[in-house]
PDB file of C-alpha atoms in Angstrom:
ATOM      1  CA  MET A  26       0.447 105.931 132.282  1.00 41.00           C
ATOM      2  CA  ASP A  27      -1.517 108.317 134.509  1.00 46.00           C
ATOM      3  CA  SER A  28      -0.602 111.935 134.264  1.00 48.00           C
ATOM      4  CA  LEU A  29      -0.669 114.318 137.176  1.00 44.00           C
ATOM      5  CA  GLU A  30      -3.621 116.074 135.575  1.00 50.00           C
ATOM      6  CA  SER A  31      -5.701 112.882 135.433  1.00 52.00           C
ATOM      7  CA  LEU A  32      -5.491 112.205 139.165  1.00 46.00           C
ATOM      8  CA  PRO A  33      -8.327 113.572 141.306  1.00 49.00           C
ATOM      9  CA  ILE A  34      -7.609 116.775 143.186  1.00 51.00           C
ATOM     10  CA  LEU A  35      -8.188 116.730 146.916  1.00 47.00           C
ATOM     11  CA  ASP A  36     -10.687 119.426 147.842  1.00 52.00           C
ATOM     12  CA  ILE A  37      -9.763 120.366 151.420  1.00 48.00           C
ATOM     13  CA  ARG A  38     -13.133 122.074 151.842  1.00 52.00           C
ATOM     14  CA  SER A  39     -14.823 118.666 151.792  1.00 52.00           C
ATOM     15  CA  LEU A  40     -12.720 117.176 154.592  1.00 49.00           C
ATOM     16  CA  ASP A  41     -14.648 115.908 157.586  1.00 56.00           C
ATOM     17  CA  LEU A  42     -13.010 117.231 160.727  1.00 52.00           C
ATOM     18  CA  THR A  43     -13.560 114.567 163.346  1.00 55.00           C
ATOM     19  CA  GLU A  44     -12.042 116.793 166.015  1.00 54.00           C
ATOM     20  CA  THR A  45     -14.480 119.659 165.398  1.00 53.00           C
ATOM     21  CA  HIS A  46     -15.747 119.658 168.969  1.00 53.00           C
ATOM     22  CA  GLU A  47     -12.204 119.823 170.360  1.00 56.00           C
ATOM     23  CA  ILE A  48     -11.317 122.671 167.981  1.00 59.00           C
ATOM     24  CA  GLU A  49     -14.442 124.613 168.925  1.00 69.00           C
ATOM     25  CA  GLN A  50     -13.580 124.254 172.617  1.00 82.00           C
ATOM     26  CA  PHE A  51      -9.914 125.252 172.312  1.00 87.00           C
ATOM     27  CA  CYS A  52     -10.625 128.878 173.112  1.00 89.00           C
ATOM     28  CA  THR A  53     -13.378 130.020 175.439  1.00 89.00           C
ATOM     29  CA  VAL A  54     -14.154 133.403 176.913  1.00 88.00           C
ATOM     30  CA  ASP A  55     -12.363 132.329 180.079  1.00 90.00           C
ATOM     31  CA  SER A  56      -9.269 131.049 178.257  1.00 91.00           C
ATOM     32  CA  LEU A  57      -8.893 133.758 175.592  1.00 90.00           C
ATOM     33  CA  ASP A  58      -5.663 135.215 176.995  1.00 92.00           C
ATOM     34  CA  ALA A  59      -3.987 131.836 177.488  1.00 94.00           C
ATOM     35  CA  SER A  60      -5.237 130.550 174.113  1.00 93.00           C
ATOM     36  CA  SER A  61      -4.041 133.707 172.349  1.00 94.00           C
ATOM     37  CA  ASN A  62      -0.628 133.404 173.970  1.00 94.00           C
ATOM     38  CA  TYR A  63      -0.381 129.739 172.967  1.00 94.00           C
ATOM     39  CA  ILE A  64      -1.385 130.544 169.364  1.00 94.00           C
ATOM     40  CA  ASN A  65       1.245 133.295 169.226  1.00 94.00           C
ATOM     41  CA  ILE A  66       3.890 130.867 170.502  1.00 95.00           C
ATOM     42  CA  LEU A  67       2.941 128.306 167.847  1.00 94.00           C
ATOM     43  CA  LEU A  68       2.861 130.932 165.117  1.00 95.00           C
ATOM     44  CA  THR A  69       6.307 132.134 166.187  1.00 94.00           C
ATOM     45  CA  SER A  70       7.709 128.610 165.996  1.00 94.00           C
ATOM     46  CA  TYR A  71       6.424 128.295 162.406  1.00 93.00           C
ATOM     47  CA  GLY A  72       7.653 131.735 161.341  1.00 91.00           C
ATOM     48  CA  TYR A  73       4.311 133.508 161.003  1.00 91.00           C
ATOM     49  CA  PRO A  74       3.855 137.207 161.841  1.00 83.00           C
ATOM     50  CA  VAL A  75       3.327 137.731 165.572  1.00 86.00           C
ATOM     51  CA  PRO A  76       2.228 138.861 167.999  1.00 93.00           C
ATOM     52  CA  LEU A  77      -1.403 138.773 167.038  1.00 95.00           C
ATOM     53  CA  VAL A  78      -3.456 140.993 169.311  1.00 94.00           C
ATOM     54  CA  PHE A  79      -6.984 139.630 169.247  1.00 92.00           C
ATOM     55  CA  ASP A  80      -8.654 142.168 171.520  1.00 90.00           C
ATOM     56  CA  SER A  81      -7.280 145.215 169.734  1.00 93.00           C
ATOM     57  CA  THR A  82      -9.395 147.710 167.831  1.00 94.00           C
ATOM     58  CA  ALA A  83      -6.397 148.998 165.853  1.00 95.00           C
ATOM     59  CA  SER A  84      -6.646 148.435 162.109  1.00 96.00           C
ATOM     60  CA  GLU A  85      -2.994 147.382 161.957  1.00 95.00           C
ATOM     61  CA  ASP A  86      -3.637 144.542 164.416  1.00 95.00           C
ATOM     62  CA  LYS A  87      -6.726 143.448 162.477  1.00 95.00           C
ATOM     63  CA  CYS A  88      -4.744 143.465 159.218  1.00 95.00           C
ATOM     64  CA  LYS A  89      -1.995 141.427 160.867  1.00 95.00           C
ATOM     65  CA  ILE A  90      -4.576 138.801 161.891  1.00 95.00           C
ATOM     66  CA  VAL A  91      -6.090 138.724 158.393  1.00 95.00           C
ATOM     67  CA  ASN A  92      -2.639 138.480 156.782  1.00 94.00           C
ATOM     68  CA  CYS A  93      -1.668 135.682 159.141  1.00 95.00           C
ATOM     69  CA  ILE A  94      -4.857 133.737 158.355  1.00 95.00           C
ATOM     70  CA  TYR A  95      -4.221 134.322 154.650  1.00 95.00           C
ATOM     71  CA  SER A  96      -0.674 132.966 155.031  1.00 95.00           C
ATOM     72  CA  LEU A  97      -1.993 129.917 156.882  1.00 96.00           C
ATOM     73  CA  LEU A  98      -4.574 129.240 154.162  1.00 96.00           C
ATOM     74  CA  ARG A  99      -2.002 129.756 151.391  1.00 96.00           C
ATOM     75  CA  ASP A 100       0.367 127.346 153.138  1.00 96.00           C
ATOM     76  CA  ARG A 101      -2.468 124.840 153.600  1.00 96.00           C
ATOM     77  CA  LYS A 102      -3.217 124.995 149.875  1.00 97.00           C
ATOM     78  CA  SER A 103       0.473 124.606 149.056  1.00 97.00           C
ATOM     79  CA  ASP A 104       0.735 121.628 151.428  1.00 97.00           C
ATOM     80  CA  ALA A 105      -2.297 120.003 149.798  1.00 97.00           C
ATOM     81  CA  LYS A 106      -0.738 120.453 146.352  1.00 97.00           C
ATOM     82  CA  GLU A 107       2.577 119.049 147.579  1.00 97.00           C
ATOM     83  CA  LYS A 108       0.764 116.081 149.144  1.00 97.00           C
ATOM     84  CA  HIS A 109      -1.012 115.465 145.842  1.00 97.00           C
ATOM     85  CA  ASN A 110       2.313 115.567 143.976  1.00 97.00           C
ATOM     86  CA  LEU A 111       3.935 113.222 146.502  1.00 98.00           C
ATOM     87  CA  THR A 112       1.004 110.821 146.262  1.00 97.00           C
ATOM     88  CA  TYR A 113       1.360 110.799 142.489  1.00 97.00           C
ATOM     89  CA  THR A 114       5.119 110.194 142.763  1.00 98.00           C
ATOM     90  CA  ILE A 115       4.598 107.331 145.219  1.00 98.00           C
ATOM     91  CA  HIS A 116       2.009 105.812 142.876  1.00 97.00           C
ATOM     92  CA  GLU A 117       4.411 106.023 139.931  1.00 98.00           C
ATOM     93  CA  LEU A 118       7.328 104.617 141.954  1.00 98.00           C
ATOM     94  CA  LYS A 119       5.234 101.679 143.182  1.00 98.00           C
ATOM     95  CA  LYS A 120       4.133 100.986 139.624  1.00 98.00           C
ATOM     96  CA  LYS A 121       7.753 101.093 138.442  1.00 98.00           C
ATOM     97  CA  GLN A 122       8.814  98.849 141.345  1.00 98.00           C
ATOM     98  CA  ASP A 123       6.167  96.290 140.370  1.00 98.00           C
ATOM     99  CA  GLU A 124       7.385  96.387 136.766  1.00 98.00           C
ATOM    100  CA  LEU A 125      10.989  95.891 137.855  1.00 98.00           C
ATOM    101  CA  GLU A 126      10.074  93.051 140.238  1.00 98.00           C
ATOM    102  CA  ASN A 127       8.188  91.330 137.409  1.00 98.00           C
ATOM    103  CA  GLN A 128      11.188  91.843 135.137  1.00 98.00           C
ATOM    104  CA  VAL A 129      13.503  90.259 137.751  1.00 98.00           C
ATOM    105  CA  ILE A 130      11.163  87.255 138.033  1.00 98.00           C
ATOM    106  CA  ARG A 131      11.041  86.904 134.243  1.00 98.00           C
ATOM    107  CA  LEU A 132      14.827  87.170 133.915  1.00 98.00           C
ATOM    108  CA  LYS A 133      15.375  84.600 136.687  1.00 98.00           C
ATOM    109  CA  ARG A 134      13.056  82.188 134.860  1.00 98.00           C
ATOM    110  CA  GLU A 135      14.892  82.771 131.598  1.00 98.00           C
ATOM    111  CA  ASN A 136      18.216  82.284 133.367  1.00 98.00           C
ATOM    112  CA  ASN A 137      17.029  79.001 134.916  1.00 97.00           C
ATOM    113  CA  ILE A 138      15.874  77.755 131.517  1.00 97.00           C
ATOM    114  CA  LYS A 139      19.222  78.675 129.966  1.00 97.00           C
ATOM    115  CA  ASP A 140      21.078  77.003 132.868  1.00 97.00           C
ATOM    116  CA  LYS A 141      19.100  73.796 132.238  1.00 96.00           C
ATOM    117  CA  THR A 142      19.759  74.027 128.510  1.00 96.00           C
ATOM    118  CA  ASN A 143      23.481  74.561 129.148  1.00 96.00           C
ATOM    119  CA  ALA A 144      23.535  71.610 131.551  1.00 95.00           C
ATOM    120  CA  GLU A 145      21.837  69.409 128.940  1.00 94.00           C
ATOM    121  CA  ILE A 146      24.298  70.473 126.244  1.00 94.00           C
ATOM    122  CA  ARG A 147      27.284  69.849 128.569  1.00 93.00           C
ATOM    123  CA  SER A 148      25.980  66.427 129.498  1.00 93.00           C
ATOM    124  CA  LYS A 149      25.756  65.495 125.813  1.00 90.00           C
ATOM    125  CA  TYR A 150      29.422  66.383 125.231  1.00 88.00           C
ATOM    126  CA  GLU A 151      30.778  64.637 128.324  1.00 79.00           C
TER     127      GLU A 151
END
């Protein structure tokens, strides 16, 4: 039986982002205000610290941005670990399901054999 430790760990740093071009073009110099507002709205909906003020020179605003990015990265790592655990659980459940399906097939065969044997014995005594 595979243990959780024996399964490969997904390294999110090696993921190939196929939407890289779209991500790079999300915010441009011309759309900074609108993009910043949209990001703040999304962050609010997910419970992250807002508002983030991207054009500020205040250290508090810079720290808020860094802390928000740190929270996002921590949550990403946690999500990856949870996904790994769920994948392992699904694997184990599928394996158990296969075992149980095979057991049902085996028991049905045994039952059919016993039904035939019982029918033969009954026919002898009739």
